[in-house]
């Protein structure tokens, strides 16, 4: 896909002297991988905005996941952000369209996760009783035509956690070709997972930074076609 420095600058959702948050577009990897293609790494100097250092990623989003992506603008900020993410003090809310519907309107998915393969190049995950503890809260926001719109809040930060948890529950995320199979791909040609909101308790004694990313157009169009809308308190 075509992507430019101007596109990246236009995607900035929040910026101060320490923290930068962008609205990550679909199809852009955060780091170079075996598949090649455009990555954010190449554009980080364009996000300096006069700072002596280029920003560095505080966490990751999958290539096909859109929405809030956080950077530290200096090493001190990056260390603090890293500590917040490791301590699970960052509150993240994702929106996902899933195939099927949960049996309950809201609940907690508590399934440990481990890598499918010992190959360090593989990021595919599986539910494994011997894996790392992994918890995701979910809430149903609407249902139509065999699909459901969910708000997902990961309490842990495992690789592909939301995708594996949803698939394991019997309602894979639409467009998830890795964990959702033909059923998911029939619902959407691309993954419908969006990092809609992030809350960072970055500055002691001050309210958490609360940043929201608007729905990408394909996501919004599908909801409109299903005549589904977001509640007023949900991004």
mmCIF file of C-alpha atoms in Angstrom:
data_model
loop_
_atom_site.group_PDB
_atom_site.id
_atom_site.type_symbol
_atom_site.label_atom_id
_atom_site.label_comp_id
_atom_site.label_asym_id
_atom_site.label_seq_id
_atom_site.Cartn_x
_atom_site.Cartn_y
_atom_site.Cartn_z
ATOM 1 C CA UNK A 1 0.000 0.000 0.000
ATOM 2 C CA UNK A 2 1.083 3.600 -0.551
ATOM 3 C CA UNK A 3 2.026 5.454 2.594
ATOM 4 C CA UNK A 4 3.890 8.706 3.145
ATOM 5 C CA UNK A 5 5.391 10.777 5.941
ATOM 6 C CA UNK A 6 2.533 13.234 5.509
ATOM 7 C CA UNK A 7 0.048 10.416 6.138
ATOM 8 C CA UNK A 8 1.835 9.536 9.357
ATOM 9 C CA UNK A 9 1.990 13.123 10.608
ATOM 10 C CA UNK A 10 -1.729 13.500 9.862
ATOM 11 C CA UNK A 11 -2.431 10.402 11.981
ATOM 12 C CA UNK A 12 -1.135 11.971 15.234
ATOM 13 C CA UNK A 13 -3.828 11.850 17.923
ATOM 14 C CA UNK A 14 -1.841 13.247 20.855
ATOM 15 C CA UNK A 15 1.558 14.826 21.438
ATOM 16 C CA UNK A 16 3.316 16.420 24.389
ATOM 17 C CA UNK A 17 6.979 16.650 25.371
ATOM 18 C CA UNK A 18 7.136 12.989 26.413
ATOM 19 C CA UNK A 19 4.308 11.012 24.789
ATOM 20 C CA UNK A 20 3.141 10.610 21.206
ATOM 21 C CA UNK A 21 0.083 8.624 20.093
ATOM 22 C CA UNK A 22 -0.845 7.968 16.469
ATOM 23 C CA UNK A 23 -3.837 6.379 14.780
ATOM 24 C CA UNK A 24 -2.083 3.410 13.168
ATOM 25 C CA UNK A 25 -3.461 2.620 9.709
ATOM 26 C CA UNK A 26 -4.416 -0.829 8.464
ATOM 27 C CA UNK A 27 -1.752 -2.912 6.724
ATOM 28 C CA UNK A 28 1.330 -1.182 8.163
ATOM 29 C CA UNK A 29 3.718 -3.289 10.247
ATOM 30 C CA UNK A 30 5.408 -1.599 13.191
ATOM 31 C CA UNK A 31 8.697 -3.427 12.563
ATOM 32 C CA UNK A 32 10.316 -5.076 9.559
ATOM 33 C CA UNK A 33 9.451 -8.758 9.218
ATOM 34 C CA UNK A 34 9.992 -11.692 6.847
ATOM 35 C CA UNK A 35 7.129 -10.531 4.600
ATOM 36 C CA UNK A 36 8.758 -7.170 3.929
ATOM 37 C CA UNK A 37 6.606 -4.209 2.965
ATOM 38 C CA UNK A 38 6.101 -0.765 4.449
ATOM 39 C CA UNK A 39 6.893 -0.386 8.158
ATOM 40 C CA UNK A 40 6.608 2.456 10.633
ATOM 41 C CA UNK A 41 10.319 2.208 11.443
ATOM 42 C CA UNK A 42 11.250 4.025 8.264
ATOM 43 C CA UNK A 43 9.056 7.019 9.118
ATOM 44 C CA UNK A 44 9.945 7.572 12.778
ATOM 45 C CA UNK A 45 12.347 10.464 12.048
ATOM 46 C CA UNK A 46 9.347 12.313 10.582
ATOM 47 C CA UNK A 47 7.670 12.160 13.998
ATOM 48 C CA UNK A 48 10.412 13.989 15.883
ATOM 49 C CA UNK A 49 8.650 17.379 15.723
ATOM 50 C CA UNK A 50 11.889 19.120 16.680
ATOM 51 C CA UNK A 51 12.890 16.687 19.446
ATOM 52 C CA UNK A 52 16.531 15.533 19.524
ATOM 53 C CA UNK A 53 15.517 11.863 19.434
ATOM 54 C CA UNK A 54 13.116 10.012 17.185
ATOM 55 C CA UNK A 55 10.176 8.445 19.065
ATOM 56 C CA UNK A 56 10.272 4.778 20.037
ATOM 57 C CA UNK A 57 7.417 2.301 20.298
ATOM 58 C CA UNK A 58 6.095 1.620 23.794
ATOM 59 C CA UNK A 59 4.033 -1.408 22.648
ATOM 60 C CA UNK A 60 2.922 -3.159 19.449
ATOM 61 C CA UNK A 61 -0.112 -3.542 17.239
ATOM 62 C CA UNK A 62 -0.489 -6.201 14.560
ATOM 63 C CA UNK A 63 -0.092 -5.197 10.912
ATOM 64 C CA UNK A 64 -3.859 -5.438 10.347
ATOM 65 C CA UNK A 65 -4.930 -3.802 13.630
ATOM 66 C CA UNK A 66 -5.766 -0.093 13.535
ATOM 67 C CA UNK A 67 -5.950 2.592 16.191
ATOM 68 C CA UNK A 68 -4.042 3.980 19.166
ATOM 69 C CA UNK A 69 -0.297 3.283 19.085
ATOM 70 C CA UNK A 70 1.913 4.834 21.781
ATOM 71 C CA UNK A 71 5.499 6.114 21.509
ATOM 72 C CA UNK A 72 7.933 7.570 24.006
ATOM 73 C CA UNK A 73 9.584 10.739 22.708
ATOM 74 C CA UNK A 74 12.746 10.249 24.789
ATOM 75 C CA UNK A 75 14.417 7.443 26.710
ATOM 76 C CA UNK A 76 13.080 8.532 30.102
ATOM 77 C CA UNK A 77 9.509 8.592 28.780
ATOM 78 C CA UNK A 78 10.003 5.250 27.040
ATOM 79 C CA UNK A 79 11.173 3.630 30.293
ATOM 80 C CA UNK A 80 8.169 4.968 32.188
ATOM 81 C CA UNK A 81 5.754 3.837 29.490
ATOM 82 C CA UNK A 82 7.383 0.425 29.438
ATOM 83 C CA UNK A 83 6.939 0.091 33.196
ATOM 84 C CA UNK A 84 3.259 1.049 32.922
ATOM 85 C CA UNK A 85 2.600 -1.500 30.187
ATOM 86 C CA UNK A 86 4.485 -4.261 32.026
ATOM 87 C CA UNK A 87 2.521 -3.574 35.210
ATOM 88 C CA UNK A 88 -0.762 -3.703 33.210
ATOM 89 C CA UNK A 89 -1.617 -0.173 34.362
ATOM 90 C CA UNK A 90 -2.499 1.025 30.863
ATOM 91 C CA UNK A 91 -6.219 0.635 30.136
ATOM 92 C CA UNK A 92 -6.904 -0.383 26.541
ATOM 93 C CA UNK A 93 -10.273 -0.675 24.818
ATOM 94 C CA UNK A 94 -10.569 -2.350 21.428
ATOM 95 C CA UNK A 95 -13.579 -2.673 19.181
ATOM 96 C CA UNK A 96 -14.029 -5.885 17.215
ATOM 97 C CA UNK A 97 -16.644 -7.357 14.930
ATOM 98 C CA UNK A 98 -16.875 -11.085 15.632
ATOM 99 C CA UNK A 99 -18.571 -13.969 13.835
ATOM 100 C CA UNK A 100 -21.269 -15.306 16.124
ATOM 101 C CA UNK A 101 -22.273 -13.917 19.479
ATOM 102 C CA UNK A 102 -21.263 -14.417 23.107
ATOM 103 C CA UNK A 103 -23.699 -16.300 25.301
ATOM 104 C CA UNK A 104 -23.513 -13.519 27.878
ATOM 105 C CA UNK A 105 -23.655 -9.767 27.304
ATOM 106 C CA UNK A 106 -20.362 -9.329 29.161
ATOM 107 C CA UNK A 107 -17.774 -11.461 30.854
ATOM 108 C CA UNK A 108 -14.116 -12.416 31.208
ATOM 109 C CA UNK A 109 -12.100 -14.766 29.014
ATOM 110 C CA UNK A 110 -9.446 -16.389 31.201
ATOM 111 C CA UNK A 111 -7.363 -18.676 28.986
ATOM 112 C CA UNK A 112 -3.552 -19.035 29.192
ATOM 113 C CA UNK A 113 -1.644 -18.598 25.937
ATOM 114 C CA UNK A 114 1.591 -20.002 24.515
ATOM 115 C CA UNK A 115 3.332 -20.002 21.151
ATOM 116 C CA UNK A 116 2.241 -22.653 18.694
ATOM 117 C CA UNK A 117 5.841 -23.232 17.680
ATOM 118 C CA UNK A 118 9.258 -22.950 19.300
ATOM 119 C CA UNK A 119 10.451 -21.142 16.178
ATOM 120 C CA UNK A 120 11.314 -17.641 17.440
ATOM 121 C CA UNK A 121 10.201 -16.162 14.114
ATOM 122 C CA UNK A 122 6.652 -17.429 14.627
ATOM 123 C CA UNK A 123 4.172 -15.224 16.494
ATOM 124 C CA UNK A 124 1.175 -17.547 16.168
ATOM 125 C CA UNK A 125 -0.343 -18.407 19.523
ATOM 126 C CA UNK A 126 -2.612 -21.066 21.031
ATOM 127 C CA UNK A 127 -4.571 -21.713 24.197
ATOM 128 C CA UNK A 128 -2.346 -23.828 26.428
ATOM 129 C CA UNK A 129 -2.919 -24.698 30.123
ATOM 130 C CA UNK A 130 0.848 -24.422 30.608
ATOM 131 C CA UNK A 131 1.012 -21.023 28.924
ATOM 132 C CA UNK A 132 1.120 -17.497 30.315
ATOM 133 C CA UNK A 133 -1.943 -16.234 32.221
ATOM 134 C CA UNK A 134 -4.133 -14.181 29.863
ATOM 135 C CA UNK A 135 -7.369 -12.345 30.649
ATOM 136 C CA UNK A 136 -9.699 -10.328 28.453
ATOM 137 C CA UNK A 137 -12.900 -8.546 29.465
ATOM 138 C CA UNK A 138 -15.598 -8.275 26.831
ATOM 139 C CA UNK A 139 -18.898 -6.465 26.461
ATOM 140 C CA UNK A 140 -21.411 -6.859 23.642
ATOM 141 C CA UNK A 141 -22.412 -3.552 22.035
ATOM 142 C CA UNK A 142 -24.745 -4.875 19.345
ATOM 143 C CA UNK A 143 -25.644 -7.832 17.161
ATOM 144 C CA UNK A 144 -26.904 -8.210 13.594
ATOM 145 C CA UNK A 145 -26.819 -10.710 10.739
ATOM 146 C CA UNK A 146 -24.807 -13.316 12.649
ATOM 147 C CA UNK A 147 -22.153 -10.806 13.741
ATOM 148 C CA UNK A 148 -21.564 -9.008 17.021
ATOM 149 C CA UNK A 149 -19.764 -5.807 17.917
ATOM 150 C CA UNK A 150 -17.662 -6.189 21.052
ATOM 151 C CA UNK A 151 -15.664 -3.904 23.300
ATOM 152 C CA UNK A 152 -12.564 -5.845 24.389
ATOM 153 C CA UNK A 153 -10.308 -4.836 27.282
ATOM 154 C CA UNK A 154 -7.167 -6.964 27.674
ATOM 155 C CA UNK A 155 -5.972 -7.192 31.270
ATOM 156 C CA UNK A 156 -2.744 -8.806 30.093
ATOM 157 C CA UNK A 157 -0.714 -8.038 26.992
ATOM 158 C CA UNK A 158 0.004 -11.344 25.263
ATOM 159 C CA UNK A 159 0.741 -11.581 21.554
ATOM 160 C CA UNK A 160 -2.477 -11.960 19.517
ATOM 161 C CA UNK A 161 -4.390 -12.255 22.796
ATOM 162 C CA UNK A 162 -7.701 -10.816 21.602
ATOM 163 C CA UNK A 163 -7.668 -12.762 18.356
ATOM 164 C CA UNK A 164 -6.925 -16.109 20.018
ATOM 165 C CA UNK A 165 -9.339 -15.538 22.895
ATOM 166 C CA UNK A 166 -12.233 -14.655 20.607
ATOM 167 C CA UNK A 167 -11.549 -17.614 18.304
ATOM 168 C CA UNK A 168 -11.297 -19.979 21.282
ATOM 169 C CA UNK A 169 -14.694 -18.814 22.527
ATOM 170 C CA UNK A 170 -16.286 -19.718 19.207
ATOM 171 C CA UNK A 171 -16.654 -16.192 17.840
ATOM 172 C CA UNK A 172 -13.523 -15.333 15.824
ATOM 173 C CA UNK A 173 -12.840 -11.755 14.781
ATOM 174 C CA UNK A 174 -14.083 -11.012 11.275
ATOM 175 C CA UNK A 175 -11.266 -11.037 8.732
ATOM 176 C CA UNK A 176 -8.845 -13.010 10.921
ATOM 177 C CA UNK A 177 -7.244 -15.337 8.394
ATOM 178 C CA UNK A 178 -4.880 -16.898 10.982
ATOM 179 C CA UNK A 179 -7.267 -17.824 13.782
ATOM 180 C CA UNK A 180 -10.707 -17.423 12.222
ATOM 181 C CA UNK A 181 -10.501 -19.539 9.068
ATOM 182 C CA UNK A 182 -13.029 -19.425 6.227
ATOM 183 C CA UNK A 183 -15.824 -18.269 8.505
ATOM 184 C CA UNK A 184 -13.960 -15.126 9.491
ATOM 185 C CA UNK A 185 -12.731 -14.384 5.975
ATOM 186 C CA UNK A 186 -16.257 -14.693 4.585
ATOM 187 C CA UNK A 187 -17.353 -11.914 6.951
ATOM 188 C CA UNK A 188 -14.634 -9.425 5.973
ATOM 189 C CA UNK A 189 -11.575 -9.340 3.691
ATOM 190 C CA UNK A 190 -9.576 -7.575 6.420
ATOM 191 C CA UNK A 191 -9.276 -7.864 10.197
ATOM 192 C CA UNK A 192 -11.912 -5.802 12.023
ATOM 193 C CA UNK A 193 -9.984 -5.047 15.211
ATOM 194 C CA UNK A 194 -9.487 -1.440 16.255
ATOM 195 C CA UNK A 195 -7.576 -0.009 19.242
ATOM 196 C CA UNK A 196 -10.240 2.586 19.958
ATOM 197 C CA UNK A 197 -9.112 4.023 23.267
ATOM 198 C CA UNK A 198 -6.059 4.044 25.509
ATOM 199 C CA UNK A 199 -5.692 5.510 28.998
ATOM 200 C CA UNK A 200 -2.169 6.238 30.230
ATOM 201 C CA UNK A 201 -1.575 7.134 33.906
ATOM 202 C CA UNK A 202 1.662 8.749 32.821
ATOM 203 C CA UNK A 203 1.900 11.860 35.006
ATOM 204 C CA UNK A 204 1.756 11.185 38.769
ATOM 205 C CA UNK A 205 -0.955 13.138 40.543
ATOM 206 C CA UNK A 206 -2.756 13.972 37.295
ATOM 207 C CA UNK A 207 -5.660 12.275 35.489
ATOM 208 C CA UNK A 208 -4.692 9.575 33.035
ATOM 209 C CA UNK A 209 -4.157 10.660 29.449
ATOM 210 C CA UNK A 210 -7.218 9.409 27.540
ATOM 211 C CA UNK A 211 -6.786 9.175 23.785
ATOM 212 C CA UNK A 212 -9.338 7.893 21.273
ATOM 213 C CA UNK A 213 -8.971 6.880 17.624
ATOM 214 C CA UNK A 214 -11.899 7.234 15.189
ATOM 215 C CA UNK A 215 -13.235 4.142 13.465
ATOM 216 C CA UNK A 216 -11.531 3.387 10.146
ATOM 217 C CA UNK A 217 -13.802 3.648 7.135
ATOM 218 C CA UNK A 218 -14.216 -0.106 6.337
ATOM 219 C CA UNK A 219 -15.185 -0.737 9.967
ATOM 220 C CA UNK A 220 -17.672 2.132 9.972
ATOM 221 C CA UNK A 221 -19.182 1.070 6.650
ATOM 222 C CA UNK A 222 -19.803 -2.462 7.882
ATOM 223 C CA UNK A 223 -21.520 -1.212 11.027
ATOM 224 C CA UNK A 224 -23.695 1.058 8.911
ATOM 225 C CA UNK A 225 -24.634 -1.813 6.597
ATOM 226 C CA UNK A 226 -25.635 -3.849 9.646
ATOM 227 C CA UNK A 227 -27.477 -0.838 11.073
ATOM 228 C CA UNK A 228 -25.364 -1.066 14.213
ATOM 229 C CA UNK A 229 -24.208 2.014 16.101
ATOM 230 C CA UNK A 230 -21.891 2.633 19.027
ATOM 231 C CA UNK A 231 -23.237 3.606 22.453
ATOM 232 C CA UNK A 232 -22.538 7.213 23.351
ATOM 233 C CA UNK A 233 -19.814 6.391 25.895
ATOM 234 C CA UNK A 234 -17.884 4.116 23.533
ATOM 235 C CA UNK A 235 -15.375 5.412 20.953
#
